[in-house]
Tab-separated table of C-alpha atoms in Angstrom:
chain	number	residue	atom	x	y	z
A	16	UNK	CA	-34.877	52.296	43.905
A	17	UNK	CA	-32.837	50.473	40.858
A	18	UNK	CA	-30.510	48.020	41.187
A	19	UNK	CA	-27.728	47.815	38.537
A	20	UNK	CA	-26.608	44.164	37.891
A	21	UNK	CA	-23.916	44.380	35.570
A	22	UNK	CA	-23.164	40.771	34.480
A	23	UNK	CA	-25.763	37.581	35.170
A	24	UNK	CA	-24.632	34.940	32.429
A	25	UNK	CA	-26.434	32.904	30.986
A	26	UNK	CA	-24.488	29.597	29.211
A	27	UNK	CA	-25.992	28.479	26.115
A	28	UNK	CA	-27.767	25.749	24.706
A	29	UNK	CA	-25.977	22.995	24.511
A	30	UNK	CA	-27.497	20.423	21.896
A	31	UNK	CA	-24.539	18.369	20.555
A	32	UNK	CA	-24.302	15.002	21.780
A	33	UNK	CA	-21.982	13.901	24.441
A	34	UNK	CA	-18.519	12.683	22.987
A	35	UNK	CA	-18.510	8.757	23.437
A	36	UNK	CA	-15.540	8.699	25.950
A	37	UNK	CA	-17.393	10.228	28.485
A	38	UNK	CA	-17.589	8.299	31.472
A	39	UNK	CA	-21.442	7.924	33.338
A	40	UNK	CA	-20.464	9.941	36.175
A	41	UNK	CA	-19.275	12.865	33.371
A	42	UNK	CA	-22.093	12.232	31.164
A	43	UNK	CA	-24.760	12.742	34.329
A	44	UNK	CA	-22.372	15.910	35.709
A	45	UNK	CA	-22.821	17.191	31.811
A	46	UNK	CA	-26.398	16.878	31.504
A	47	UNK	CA	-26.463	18.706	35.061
A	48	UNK	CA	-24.227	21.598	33.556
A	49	UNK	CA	-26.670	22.086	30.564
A	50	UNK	CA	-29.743	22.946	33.015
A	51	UNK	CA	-27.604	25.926	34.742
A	52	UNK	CA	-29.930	28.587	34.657
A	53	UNK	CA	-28.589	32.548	34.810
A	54	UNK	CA	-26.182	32.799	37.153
A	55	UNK	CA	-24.635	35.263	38.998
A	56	UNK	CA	-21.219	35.322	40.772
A	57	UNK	CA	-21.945	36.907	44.143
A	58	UNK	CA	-23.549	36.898	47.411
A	59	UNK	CA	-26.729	38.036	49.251
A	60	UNK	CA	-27.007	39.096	52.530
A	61	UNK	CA	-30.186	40.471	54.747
A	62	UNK	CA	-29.313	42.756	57.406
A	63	UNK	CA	-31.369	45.311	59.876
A	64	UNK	CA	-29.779	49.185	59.737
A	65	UNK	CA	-30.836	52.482	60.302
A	66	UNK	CA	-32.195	54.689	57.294
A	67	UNK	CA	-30.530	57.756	57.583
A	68	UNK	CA	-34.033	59.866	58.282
A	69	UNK	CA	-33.739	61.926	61.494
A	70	UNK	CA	-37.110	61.626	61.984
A	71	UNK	CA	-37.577	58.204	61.193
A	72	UNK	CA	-38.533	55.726	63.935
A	73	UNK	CA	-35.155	53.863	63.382
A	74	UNK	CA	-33.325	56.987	64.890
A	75	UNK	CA	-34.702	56.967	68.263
A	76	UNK	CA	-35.609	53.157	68.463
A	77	UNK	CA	-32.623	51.641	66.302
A	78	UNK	CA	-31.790	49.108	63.845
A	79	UNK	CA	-35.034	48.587	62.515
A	80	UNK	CA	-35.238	48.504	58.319
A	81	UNK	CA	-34.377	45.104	56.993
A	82	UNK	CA	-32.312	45.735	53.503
A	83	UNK	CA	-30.875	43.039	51.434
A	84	UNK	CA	-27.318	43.984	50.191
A	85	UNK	CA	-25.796	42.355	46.976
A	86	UNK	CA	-21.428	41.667	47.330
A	87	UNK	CA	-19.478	40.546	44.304
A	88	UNK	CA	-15.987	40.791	43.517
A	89	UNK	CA	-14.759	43.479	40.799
A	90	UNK	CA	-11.411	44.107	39.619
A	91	UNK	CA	-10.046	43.434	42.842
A	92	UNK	CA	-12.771	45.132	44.553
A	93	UNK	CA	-15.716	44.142	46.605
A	94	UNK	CA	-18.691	45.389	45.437
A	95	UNK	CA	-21.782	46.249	47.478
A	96	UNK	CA	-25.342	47.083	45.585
A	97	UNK	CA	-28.775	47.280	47.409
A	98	UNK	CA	-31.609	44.583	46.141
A	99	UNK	CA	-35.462	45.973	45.978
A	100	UNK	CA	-37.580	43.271	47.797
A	101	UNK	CA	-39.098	42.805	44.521
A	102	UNK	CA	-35.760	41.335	43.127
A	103	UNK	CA	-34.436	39.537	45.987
A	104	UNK	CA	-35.853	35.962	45.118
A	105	UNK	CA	-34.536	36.378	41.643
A	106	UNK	CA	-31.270	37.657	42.944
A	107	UNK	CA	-31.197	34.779	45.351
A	108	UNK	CA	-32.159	31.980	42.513
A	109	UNK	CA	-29.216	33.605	40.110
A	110	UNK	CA	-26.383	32.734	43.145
A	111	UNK	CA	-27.893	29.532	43.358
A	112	UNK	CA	-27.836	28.952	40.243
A	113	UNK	CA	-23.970	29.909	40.743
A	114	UNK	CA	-23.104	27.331	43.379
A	115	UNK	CA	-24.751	24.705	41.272
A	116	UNK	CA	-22.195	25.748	38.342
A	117	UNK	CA	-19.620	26.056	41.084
A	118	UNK	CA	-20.611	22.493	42.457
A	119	UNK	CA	-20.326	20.841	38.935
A	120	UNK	CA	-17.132	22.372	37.876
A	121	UNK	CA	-15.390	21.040	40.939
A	122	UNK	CA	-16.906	17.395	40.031
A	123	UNK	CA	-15.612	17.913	36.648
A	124	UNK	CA	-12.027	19.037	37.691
A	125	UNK	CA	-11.318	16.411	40.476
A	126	UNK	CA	-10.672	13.183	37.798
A	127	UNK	CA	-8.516	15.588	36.021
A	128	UNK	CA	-6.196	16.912	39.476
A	129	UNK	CA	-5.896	13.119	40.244
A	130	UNK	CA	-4.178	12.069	36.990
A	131	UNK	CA	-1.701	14.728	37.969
A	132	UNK	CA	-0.312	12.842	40.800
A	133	UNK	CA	2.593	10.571	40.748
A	134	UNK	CA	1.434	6.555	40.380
A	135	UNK	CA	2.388	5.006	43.572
């Protein structure tokens, strides 16, 4: 069984030096961003279903093969790939990876959303 992953990124090496205005909480959120590993956009799921074989256990007994299931978002479209169990804990690390960028991005936009309000 293959799994196609179309896009895991991967941001580059980042080895200029922090610009001097930085504030401590930006400079720690930028070191942070430079340790992102591949990263992959999507979720992963573990579910029990039924293999399709008629005479496979699972169609007399039930829900009984545990498949992990890949989602993403494509053009509009969700997206639905099966992961090997060989891949899964590389799969998983990859979205990880992609809620740590996630989490860091926020920190880095929330200064900038709050200069946008009106001074009371």
């Amino acid at each position: 069984m293959l799994i196609f992953v179309t896009e895991v990124y991967i941001l580059p090496a980042m080895k200029k030096p922090l610009p001097l205005e930085t504030s401590a909480a930006g400079r720690k959120v930028l070191e942070r961003l430079i340790q992102v590993g591949p990263f992959l956009p999507a979720s992963l799921t573990v579910t029990r279903t039924r293999c399709g074989n008629p005479r496979c256990r699972c169609a007399r007994e039930g829900a009984i093969h545990e498949t992990a299931l890949l989602t993403w978002k494509e053009d509009g479209k969700t997206r639905t790939r099966h992961v090997p169990v060989e891949l899964r804990g590389e799969v998983a690390q990859w979205i990880a990876e992609w809620r740590k960028l996630k989490n860091l991005i926020e920190r880095m936009a929330r200064p900038n959303g709050s200069s946008c309000r009106p001074a009371k």
